[in-house]
PDB file of C-alpha atoms in Angstrom:
ATOM      1  CA  GLU A1304     -24.079 331.783 -23.647  1.00 87.00           C
ATOM      2  CA  VAL A1305     -26.576 330.532 -26.203  1.00 90.00           C
ATOM      3  CA  GLN A1306     -28.565 333.382 -27.747  1.00 95.00           C
ATOM      4  CA  LEU A1307     -31.467 333.112 -30.184  1.00 96.00           C
ATOM      5  CA  ALA A1308     -33.361 335.914 -31.904  1.00 97.00           C
ATOM      6  CA  GLU A1309     -36.464 335.479 -34.062  1.00 98.00           C
ATOM      7  CA  SER A1310     -37.691 337.806 -36.786  1.00 98.00           C
ATOM      8  CA  GLY A1311     -40.057 337.844 -39.751  1.00 98.00           C
ATOM      9  CA  GLY A1312     -43.451 337.710 -38.091  1.00 98.00           C
ATOM     10  CA  GLY A1313     -46.337 339.960 -39.017  1.00 98.00           C
ATOM     11  CA  LEU A1314     -49.917 340.187 -40.208  1.00 98.00           C
ATOM     12  CA  VAL A1315     -50.939 338.117 -43.211  1.00 98.00           C
ATOM     13  CA  GLN A1316     -54.242 337.118 -44.813  1.00 98.00           C
ATOM     14  CA  PRO A1317     -55.407 333.494 -44.846  1.00 98.00           C
ATOM     15  CA  GLY A1318     -53.653 331.642 -47.647  1.00 98.00           C
ATOM     16  CA  GLY A1319     -50.658 333.933 -47.474  1.00 98.00           C
ATOM     17  CA  SER A1320     -47.029 333.232 -46.630  1.00 98.00           C
ATOM     18  CA  LEU A1321     -44.369 334.331 -44.173  1.00 98.00           C
ATOM     19  CA  ARG A1322     -40.750 333.362 -43.632  1.00 98.00           C
ATOM     20  CA  LEU A1323     -39.420 333.395 -40.095  1.00 98.00           C
ATOM     21  CA  SER A1324     -35.735 333.594 -39.238  1.00 98.00           C
ATOM     22  CA  CYS A1325     -33.827 332.693 -36.090  1.00 97.00           C
ATOM     23  CA  THR A1326     -30.261 333.907 -35.728  1.00 96.00           C
ATOM     24  CA  ALA A1327     -28.132 331.968 -33.270  1.00 93.00           C
ATOM     25  CA  SER A1328     -24.884 332.643 -31.436  1.00 93.00           C
ATOM     26  CA  GLY A1329     -22.869 331.300 -28.535  1.00 90.00           C
ATOM     27  CA  PHE A1330     -22.758 327.638 -29.528  1.00 84.00           C
ATOM     28  CA  THR A1331     -21.581 325.236 -32.184  1.00 79.00           C
ATOM     29  CA  PHE A1332     -24.530 325.344 -34.533  1.00 76.00           C
ATOM     30  CA  ARG A1333     -23.899 322.013 -36.251  1.00 78.00           C
ATOM     31  CA  ASN A1334     -24.066 320.108 -32.950  1.00 85.00           C
ATOM     32  CA  TYR A1335     -27.521 321.373 -31.937  1.00 91.00           C
ATOM     33  CA  ALA A1336     -31.061 320.430 -32.694  1.00 94.00           C
ATOM     34  CA  MET A1337     -33.029 323.508 -33.767  1.00 95.00           C
ATOM     35  CA  SER A1338     -36.779 323.891 -33.640  1.00 97.00           C
ATOM     36  CA  TRP A1339     -39.801 326.164 -33.951  1.00 98.00           C
ATOM     37  CA  PHE A1340     -42.574 326.243 -31.380  1.00 98.00           C
ATOM     38  CA  ARG A1341     -45.689 328.368 -31.186  1.00 98.00           C
ATOM     39  CA  GLN A1342     -48.048 329.497 -28.470  1.00 98.00           C
ATOM     40  CA  ALA A1343     -51.367 331.293 -28.672  1.00 96.00           C
ATOM     41  CA  PRO A1344     -52.813 333.060 -25.603  1.00 94.00           C
ATOM     42  CA  GLY A1345     -54.276 330.522 -23.189  1.00 94.00           C
ATOM     43  CA  ASN A1346     -52.834 327.569 -25.084  1.00 95.00           C
ATOM     44  CA  GLU A1347     -49.899 325.271 -24.497  1.00 95.00           C
ATOM     45  CA  ARG A1348     -46.683 325.827 -26.369  1.00 96.00           C
ATOM     46  CA  GLU A1349     -46.575 323.310 -29.187  1.00 97.00           C
ATOM     47  CA  GLY A1350     -43.789 322.046 -31.374  1.00 98.00           C
ATOM     48  CA  VAL A1351     -44.129 323.032 -35.031  1.00 98.00           C
ATOM     49  CA  ALA A1352     -40.988 321.829 -36.774  1.00 98.00           C
ATOM     50  CA  ALA A1353     -37.487 320.718 -35.852  1.00 97.00           C
ATOM     51  CA  ILE A1354     -34.238 319.789 -37.524  1.00 96.00           C
ATOM     52  CA  ASP A1355     -31.749 317.557 -35.743  1.00 94.00           C
ATOM     53  CA  SER A1356     -27.974 317.871 -35.786  1.00 88.00           C
ATOM     54  CA  ASP A1357     -27.819 315.131 -38.425  1.00 89.00           C
ATOM     55  CA  GLY A1358     -30.319 316.931 -40.664  1.00 91.00           C
ATOM     56  CA  SER A1359     -33.360 314.831 -39.821  1.00 95.00           C
ATOM     57  CA  ILE A1360     -36.588 316.845 -39.843  1.00 97.00           C
ATOM     58  CA  SER A1361     -39.820 316.492 -37.924  1.00 97.00           C
ATOM     59  CA  TYR A1362     -43.106 318.391 -38.429  1.00 98.00           C
ATOM     60  CA  ALA A1363     -46.298 318.633 -36.485  1.00 98.00           C
ATOM     61  CA  ASP A1364     -49.170 317.022 -38.370  1.00 97.00           C
ATOM     62  CA  SER A1365     -51.009 320.345 -38.436  1.00 97.00           C
ATOM     63  CA  VAL A1366     -48.349 321.994 -40.617  1.00 98.00           C
ATOM     64  CA  LYS A1367     -47.140 319.150 -42.838  1.00 98.00           C
ATOM     65  CA  GLY A1368     -47.239 320.150 -46.471  1.00 97.00           C
ATOM     66  CA  ARG A1369     -47.496 323.852 -45.614  1.00 98.00           C
ATOM     67  CA  PHE A1370     -44.403 324.700 -43.539  1.00 98.00           C
ATOM     68  CA  THR A1371     -40.756 324.027 -44.330  1.00 98.00           C
ATOM     69  CA  ILE A1372     -37.892 324.212 -41.841  1.00 98.00           C
ATOM     70  CA  SER A1373     -34.338 324.784 -43.021  1.00 96.00           C
ATOM     71  CA  GLN A1374     -31.024 326.077 -41.750  1.00 93.00           C
ATOM     72  CA  ASP A1375     -27.974 327.847 -43.065  1.00 92.00           C
ATOM     73  CA  ASN A1376     -25.004 326.653 -41.045  1.00 86.00           C
ATOM     74  CA  ALA A1377     -22.676 329.284 -42.491  1.00 87.00           C
ATOM     75  CA  LYS A1378     -24.986 332.050 -41.249  1.00 90.00           C
ATOM     76  CA  ASN A1379     -26.032 330.325 -38.005  1.00 90.00           C
ATOM     77  CA  THR A1380     -29.631 330.908 -39.043  1.00 94.00           C
ATOM     78  CA  LEU A1381     -32.764 328.789 -38.849  1.00 96.00           C
ATOM     79  CA  TYR A1382     -35.771 329.434 -41.099  1.00 98.00           C
ATOM     80  CA  LEU A1383     -39.429 328.527 -41.178  1.00 98.00           C
ATOM     81  CA  GLN A1384     -41.196 329.047 -44.490  1.00 98.00           C
ATOM     82  CA  MET A1385     -44.940 329.150 -43.834  1.00 98.00           C
ATOM     83  CA  ASN A1386     -47.328 328.827 -46.762  1.00 98.00           C
ATOM     84  CA  SER A1387     -51.100 328.486 -47.018  1.00 98.00           C
ATOM     85  CA  LEU A1388     -51.469 330.122 -43.637  1.00 98.00           C
ATOM     86  CA  LYS A1389     -54.659 329.632 -41.656  1.00 98.00           C
ATOM     87  CA  PRO A1390     -56.165 331.672 -38.809  1.00 98.00           C
ATOM     88  CA  GLU A1391     -55.340 328.809 -36.440  1.00 97.00           C
ATOM     89  CA  ASP A1392     -51.647 329.400 -37.184  1.00 98.00           C
ATOM     90  CA  THR A1393     -51.889 332.692 -35.292  1.00 98.00           C
ATOM     91  CA  ALA A1394     -49.439 332.543 -32.369  1.00 98.00           C
ATOM     92  CA  MET A1395     -46.166 333.737 -30.980  1.00 98.00           C
ATOM     93  CA  TYR A1396     -43.473 331.695 -32.699  1.00 98.00           C
ATOM     94  CA  TYR A1397     -40.330 330.757 -30.781  1.00 98.00           C
ATOM     95  CA  CYS A1398     -36.986 329.375 -31.808  1.00 98.00           C
ATOM     96  CA  ALA A1399     -35.361 326.771 -29.550  1.00 97.00           C
ATOM     97  CA  ALA A1400     -32.048 324.919 -29.516  1.00 96.00           C
ATOM     98  CA  ASP A1401     -30.379 322.188 -27.518  1.00 94.00           C
ATOM     99  CA  VAL A1402     -28.060 319.204 -27.758  1.00 92.00           C
ATOM    100  CA  GLY A1403     -28.636 315.510 -27.274  1.00 87.00           C
ATOM    101  CA  ILE A1404     -32.365 315.387 -28.021  1.00 92.00           C
ATOM    102  CA  PRO A1405     -33.578 312.058 -29.421  1.00 91.00           C
ATOM    103  CA  PHE A1406     -35.348 312.432 -32.743  1.00 92.00           C
ATOM    104  CA  ARG A1407     -38.704 311.248 -31.403  1.00 93.00           C
ATOM    105  CA  TRP A1408     -38.678 314.021 -28.786  1.00 94.00           C
ATOM    106  CA  LEU A1409     -37.676 316.968 -30.991  1.00 95.00           C
ATOM    107  CA  LEU A1410     -41.093 318.633 -30.771  1.00 96.00           C
ATOM    108  CA  LEU A1411     -41.404 318.452 -26.988  1.00 96.00           C
ATOM    109  CA  GLN A1412     -40.987 321.777 -25.198  1.00 94.00           C
ATOM    110  CA  LYS A1413     -39.469 320.230 -22.077  1.00 94.00           C
ATOM    111  CA  GLU A1414     -36.465 318.961 -24.034  1.00 94.00           C
ATOM    112  CA  TYR A1415     -35.154 322.471 -24.756  1.00 94.00           C
ATOM    113  CA  ASP A1416     -33.262 324.810 -22.434  1.00 93.00           C
ATOM    114  CA  ASN A1417     -32.500 327.619 -24.898  1.00 95.00           C
ATOM    115  CA  TRP A1418     -35.221 329.898 -26.273  1.00 97.00           C
ATOM    116  CA  GLY A1419     -35.609 333.115 -28.203  1.00 97.00           C
ATOM    117  CA  GLN A1420     -38.047 335.885 -27.292  1.00 97.00           C
ATOM    118  CA  GLY A1421     -40.511 335.080 -30.064  1.00 98.00           C
ATOM    119  CA  THR A1422     -42.036 336.768 -33.095  1.00 98.00           C
ATOM    120  CA  GLN A1423     -45.773 337.277 -33.534  1.00 98.00           C
ATOM    121  CA  VAL A1424     -47.629 335.767 -36.479  1.00 98.00           C
ATOM    122  CA  THR A1425     -51.217 336.862 -37.042  1.00 98.00           C
ATOM    123  CA  VAL A1426     -53.334 335.335 -39.807  1.00 98.00           C
ATOM    124  CA  SER A1427     -56.522 337.297 -40.332  1.00 97.00           C
ATOM    125  CA  SER A1428     -58.677 338.766 -43.069  1.00 93.00           C
TER     126      SER A1428
END
């Protein structure tokens, strides 16, 4: 069974940085699209960044230039480096994985069947 576990969240001041990790097991990592989503209380879950099985990357406009998604296939781990954090980045961040997702749909929640439990990111002074 596919299992995903996020870590690395915490409290950071505006302008600060955090690096999130997602460790994966139970599937062939190289065949899956991997992504980060986030959800604040009362808001919809939104796609933040994704990397396809061929290495293609997609970012939400709100994080372009600030966040970087990467993966280490040998460690079955996905990362999200978050720089220049803003209060509006505050949310629970989730890792998701699935196969056969067209590139243009990588940041759509409904395309993913496998999710981690999330890690909280709070940006506040």
